[in-house]
C-alpha positions as CSV (number, residue, x, y, z in Angstrom):
1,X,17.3,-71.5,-14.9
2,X,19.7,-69.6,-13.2
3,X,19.6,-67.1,-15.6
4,X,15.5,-66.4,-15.3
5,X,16.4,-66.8,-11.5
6,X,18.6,-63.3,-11.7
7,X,16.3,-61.5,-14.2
8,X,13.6,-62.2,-11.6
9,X,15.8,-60.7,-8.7
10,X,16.6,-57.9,-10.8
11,X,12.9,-56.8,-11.6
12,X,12.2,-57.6,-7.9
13,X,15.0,-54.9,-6.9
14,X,13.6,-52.4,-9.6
15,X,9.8,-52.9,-8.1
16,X,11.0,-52.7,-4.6
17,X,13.2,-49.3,-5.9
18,X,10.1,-48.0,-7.3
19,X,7.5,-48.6,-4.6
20,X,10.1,-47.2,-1.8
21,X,10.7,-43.9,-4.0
22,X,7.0,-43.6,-4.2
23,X,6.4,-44.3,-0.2
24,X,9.1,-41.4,-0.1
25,X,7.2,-38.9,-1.9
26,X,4.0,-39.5,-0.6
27,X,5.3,-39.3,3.1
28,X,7.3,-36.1,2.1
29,X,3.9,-34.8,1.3
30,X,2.5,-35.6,4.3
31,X,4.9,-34.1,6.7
32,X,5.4,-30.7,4.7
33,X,1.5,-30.5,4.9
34,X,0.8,-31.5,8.4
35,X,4.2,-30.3,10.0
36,X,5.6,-27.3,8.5
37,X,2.6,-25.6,6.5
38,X,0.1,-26.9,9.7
39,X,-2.6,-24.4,9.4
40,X,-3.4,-22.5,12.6
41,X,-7.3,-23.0,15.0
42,X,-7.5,-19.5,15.8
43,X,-10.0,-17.7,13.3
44,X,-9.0,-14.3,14.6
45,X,-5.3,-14.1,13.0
46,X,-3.9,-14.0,9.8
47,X,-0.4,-14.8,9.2
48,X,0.6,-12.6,6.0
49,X,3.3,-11.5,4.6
50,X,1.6,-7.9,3.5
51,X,-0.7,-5.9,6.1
52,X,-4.2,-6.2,4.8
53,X,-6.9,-4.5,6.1
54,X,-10.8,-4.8,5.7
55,X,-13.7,-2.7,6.4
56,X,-15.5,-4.5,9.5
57,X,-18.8,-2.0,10.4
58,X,-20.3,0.9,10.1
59,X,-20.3,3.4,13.2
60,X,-22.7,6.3,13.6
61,X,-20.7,8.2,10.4
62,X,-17.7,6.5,10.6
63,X,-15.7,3.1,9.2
64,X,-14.4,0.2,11.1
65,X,-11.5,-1.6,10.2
66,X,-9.9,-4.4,11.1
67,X,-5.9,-4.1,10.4
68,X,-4.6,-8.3,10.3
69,X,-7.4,-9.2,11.8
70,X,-10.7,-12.2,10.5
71,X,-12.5,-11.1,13.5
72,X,-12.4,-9.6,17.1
73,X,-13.2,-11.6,19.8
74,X,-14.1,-11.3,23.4
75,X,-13.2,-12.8,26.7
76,X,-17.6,-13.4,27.3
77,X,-17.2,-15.2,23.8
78,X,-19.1,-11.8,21.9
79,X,-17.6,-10.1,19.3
80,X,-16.3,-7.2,19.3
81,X,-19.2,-5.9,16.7
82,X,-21.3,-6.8,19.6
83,X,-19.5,-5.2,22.3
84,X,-19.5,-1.6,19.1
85,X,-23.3,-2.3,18.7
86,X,-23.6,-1.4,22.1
87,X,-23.1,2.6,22.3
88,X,-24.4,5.3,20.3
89,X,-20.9,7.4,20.0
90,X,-17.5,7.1,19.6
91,X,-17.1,9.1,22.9
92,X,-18.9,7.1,25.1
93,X,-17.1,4.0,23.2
94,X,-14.0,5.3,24.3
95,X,-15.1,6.2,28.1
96,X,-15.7,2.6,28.4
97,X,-12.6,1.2,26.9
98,X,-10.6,3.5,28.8
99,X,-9.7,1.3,31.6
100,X,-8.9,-1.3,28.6
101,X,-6.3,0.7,26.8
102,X,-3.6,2.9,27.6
103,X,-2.4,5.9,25.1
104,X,0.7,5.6,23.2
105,X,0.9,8.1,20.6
106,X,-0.4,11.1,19.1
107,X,-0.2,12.7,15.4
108,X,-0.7,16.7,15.3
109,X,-3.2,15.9,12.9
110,X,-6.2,17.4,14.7
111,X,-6.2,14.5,17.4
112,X,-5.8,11.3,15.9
113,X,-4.1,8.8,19.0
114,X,-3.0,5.2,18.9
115,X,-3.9,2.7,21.8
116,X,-2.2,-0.4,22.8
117,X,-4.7,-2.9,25.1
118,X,-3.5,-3.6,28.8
119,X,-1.7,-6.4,29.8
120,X,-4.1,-9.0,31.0
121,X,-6.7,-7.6,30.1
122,X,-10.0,-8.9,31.2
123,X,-12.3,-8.1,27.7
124,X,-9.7,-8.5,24.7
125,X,-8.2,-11.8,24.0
126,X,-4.9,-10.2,21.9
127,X,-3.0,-7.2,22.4
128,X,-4.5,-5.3,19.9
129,X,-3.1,-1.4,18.8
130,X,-6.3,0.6,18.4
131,X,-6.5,3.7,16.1
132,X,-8.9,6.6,17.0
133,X,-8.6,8.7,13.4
134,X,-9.0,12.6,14.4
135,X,-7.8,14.4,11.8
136,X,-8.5,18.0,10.7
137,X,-9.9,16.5,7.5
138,X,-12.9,15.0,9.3
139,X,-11.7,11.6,9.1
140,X,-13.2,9.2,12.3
141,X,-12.4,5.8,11.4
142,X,-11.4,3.5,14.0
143,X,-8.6,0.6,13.7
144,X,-8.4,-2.8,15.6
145,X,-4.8,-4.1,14.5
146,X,-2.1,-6.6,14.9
147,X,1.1,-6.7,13.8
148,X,0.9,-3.3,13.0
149,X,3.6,-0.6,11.9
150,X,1.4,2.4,12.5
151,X,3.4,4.8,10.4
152,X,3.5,2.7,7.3
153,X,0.1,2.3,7.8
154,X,-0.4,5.9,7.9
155,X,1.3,5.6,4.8
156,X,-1.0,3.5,3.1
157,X,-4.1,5.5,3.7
158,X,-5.1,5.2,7.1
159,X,-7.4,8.1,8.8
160,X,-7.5,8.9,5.3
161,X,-3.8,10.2,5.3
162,X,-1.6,11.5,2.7
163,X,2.1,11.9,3.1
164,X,2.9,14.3,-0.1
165,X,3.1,17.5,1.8
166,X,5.4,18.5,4.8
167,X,3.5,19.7,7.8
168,X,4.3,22.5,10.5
169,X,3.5,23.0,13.6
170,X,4.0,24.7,17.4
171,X,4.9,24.4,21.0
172,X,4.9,27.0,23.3
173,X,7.8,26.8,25.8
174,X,9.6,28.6,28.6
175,X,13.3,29.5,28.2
176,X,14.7,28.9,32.1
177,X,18.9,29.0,30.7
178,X,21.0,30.6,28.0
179,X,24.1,29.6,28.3
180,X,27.0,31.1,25.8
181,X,29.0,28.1,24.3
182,X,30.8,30.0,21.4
183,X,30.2,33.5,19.5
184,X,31.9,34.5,16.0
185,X,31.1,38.0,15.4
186,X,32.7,38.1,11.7
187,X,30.1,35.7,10.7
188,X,27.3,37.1,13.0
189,X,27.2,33.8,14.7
190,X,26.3,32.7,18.3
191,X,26.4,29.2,19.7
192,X,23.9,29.2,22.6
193,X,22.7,26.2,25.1
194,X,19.1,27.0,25.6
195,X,17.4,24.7,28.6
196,X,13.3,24.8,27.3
197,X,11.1,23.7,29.9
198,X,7.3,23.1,29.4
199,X,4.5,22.7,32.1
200,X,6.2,18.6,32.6
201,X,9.7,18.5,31.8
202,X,12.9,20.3,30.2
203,X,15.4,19.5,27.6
204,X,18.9,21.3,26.4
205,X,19.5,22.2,23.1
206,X,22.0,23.8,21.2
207,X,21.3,26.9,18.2
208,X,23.7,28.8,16.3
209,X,21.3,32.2,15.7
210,X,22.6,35.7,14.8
211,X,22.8,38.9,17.4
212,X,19.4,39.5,15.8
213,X,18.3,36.2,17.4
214,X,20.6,36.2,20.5
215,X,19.2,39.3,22.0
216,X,15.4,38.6,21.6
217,X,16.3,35.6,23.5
218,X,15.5,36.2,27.4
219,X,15.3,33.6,30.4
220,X,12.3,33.2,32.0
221,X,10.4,33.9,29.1
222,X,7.8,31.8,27.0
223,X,8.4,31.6,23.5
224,X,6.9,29.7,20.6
225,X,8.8,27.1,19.1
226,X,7.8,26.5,14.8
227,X,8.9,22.8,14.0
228,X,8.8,21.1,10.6
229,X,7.5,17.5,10.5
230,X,7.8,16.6,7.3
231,X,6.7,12.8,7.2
232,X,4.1,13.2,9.6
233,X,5.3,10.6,12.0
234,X,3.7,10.0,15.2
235,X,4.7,12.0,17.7
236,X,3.8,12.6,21.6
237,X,4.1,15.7,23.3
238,X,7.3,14.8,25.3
239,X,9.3,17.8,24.8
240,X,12.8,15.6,24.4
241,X,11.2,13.1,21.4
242,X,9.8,16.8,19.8
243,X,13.4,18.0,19.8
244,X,15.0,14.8,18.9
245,X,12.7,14.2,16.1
246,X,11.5,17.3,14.2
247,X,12.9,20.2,13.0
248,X,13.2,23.4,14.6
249,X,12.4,26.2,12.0
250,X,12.4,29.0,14.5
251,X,11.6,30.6,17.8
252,X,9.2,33.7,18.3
253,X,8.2,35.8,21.3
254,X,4.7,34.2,22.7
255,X,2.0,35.7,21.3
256,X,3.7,37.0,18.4
């Protein structure tokens, strides 16, 4: 008897074993699928890992694309294909989001700017970036993005963009100061401290240049600036973030 008696606890502890391991697992499962993988109400994000980025509408001639984005939608409850349906131009669009948006960025790409929505904004739910393409290709497209890293996603194609080939461009600018810092005529070499103003603000630079160089150089003269830009990043017209940022190939007499 006493014998069957502990061969009955035993199996007793081996069931109870058994159904408490399996109460575990099931409860694990529970939790890790209603607490930490708890899938989120709101239809209009995406939580990714990689950007992805879908064609939304057609407008006039143009694409629009929603960058992280299921869908747009308003403060009135409309979406924001509604609110699109609305005007015949991109122009007009534009006029009327104005007092939505605020410019951020430019590319010297033929006009292409980046918008960032207002704080507390009374017609957009998010803070969405917005991306007028106006490129000298032709490209229009419009982009309504979160979580965005506009220049890898110029990068990837948007406005139709390619980074294989360097870009230049030019600013024209007035020269108010030349300042000598250090001259080495053996080596034809002058050190100068130019102060370059524009029709906003000024900046200081330093340029080694040759006599050659050094005695085109004049104060109070406007000059234009060639800069190299070779990634194509965004860039504004803020004459310190042009200097800081690009390369300056060489200077010229305006209007040469």
């Amino acid at each position: 008897m006493k014998k069957g008696k502990k061969k009955n606890n035993k199996l007793i502890y081996i069931i109870i074993t058994i159904v408490v391991f399996l109460l575990g697992v099931i409860l694990g499962v529970v939790l890790d699928r209603s607490v930490f993988h708890k899938e989120t109400n709101d239809d209009n994000k995406i939580i990714i890992s990689e950007p992805i980025v879908k064609e939304y509408m057609s407008f006039v001639n143009n694409k629009v694309y929603l960058y992280n984005l299921n869908e747009v939608k308003l403060k009135d409850s409309t979406t924001l294909k509604d609110f699109i349906s609305n005007y015949k131009d991109i122009d007009n669009l534009f006029n009327d989001l104005g007092k939505h948006i605020k410019e951020i960025k430019k590319l010297y790409d033929g006009g292409t700017t980046i918008y960032e929505v207002k704080d507390n904004d009374d017609l957009f739910n998010d803070k969405l970036t917005i991306i007028k393409c106006n490129t000298e290709a032709g490209n229009r497209d419009i982009y309504f993005a979160q979580n965005i890293n506009t220049t890898e996603a110029f990068k990837k194609g948007a406005c139709g963009k390619s980074y294989q080939n360097s870009t230049t461009f030019t600013k024209d600018y007035t020269i108010d100061k030349i300042k000598l810092l250090d001259e080495d005529k053996d080596n034809d070499k002058y050190t100068l401290e130019l102060t370059i103003s524009d029709e906003k603000n000024k900046t200081t630079i330093k340029r080694v240049v040759d006599k050659q160089s050094k005695d085109i150089l004049k104060e109070g003269k406007k000059y234009t600036f060639h800069f190299e830009n070779k990634y194509k990043e965004l860039i504004t017209d803020d004459i310190d973030y042009i200097f800081t940022n690009f390369t300056l190939k060489g200077v010229v007499p305006y209007g040469k």
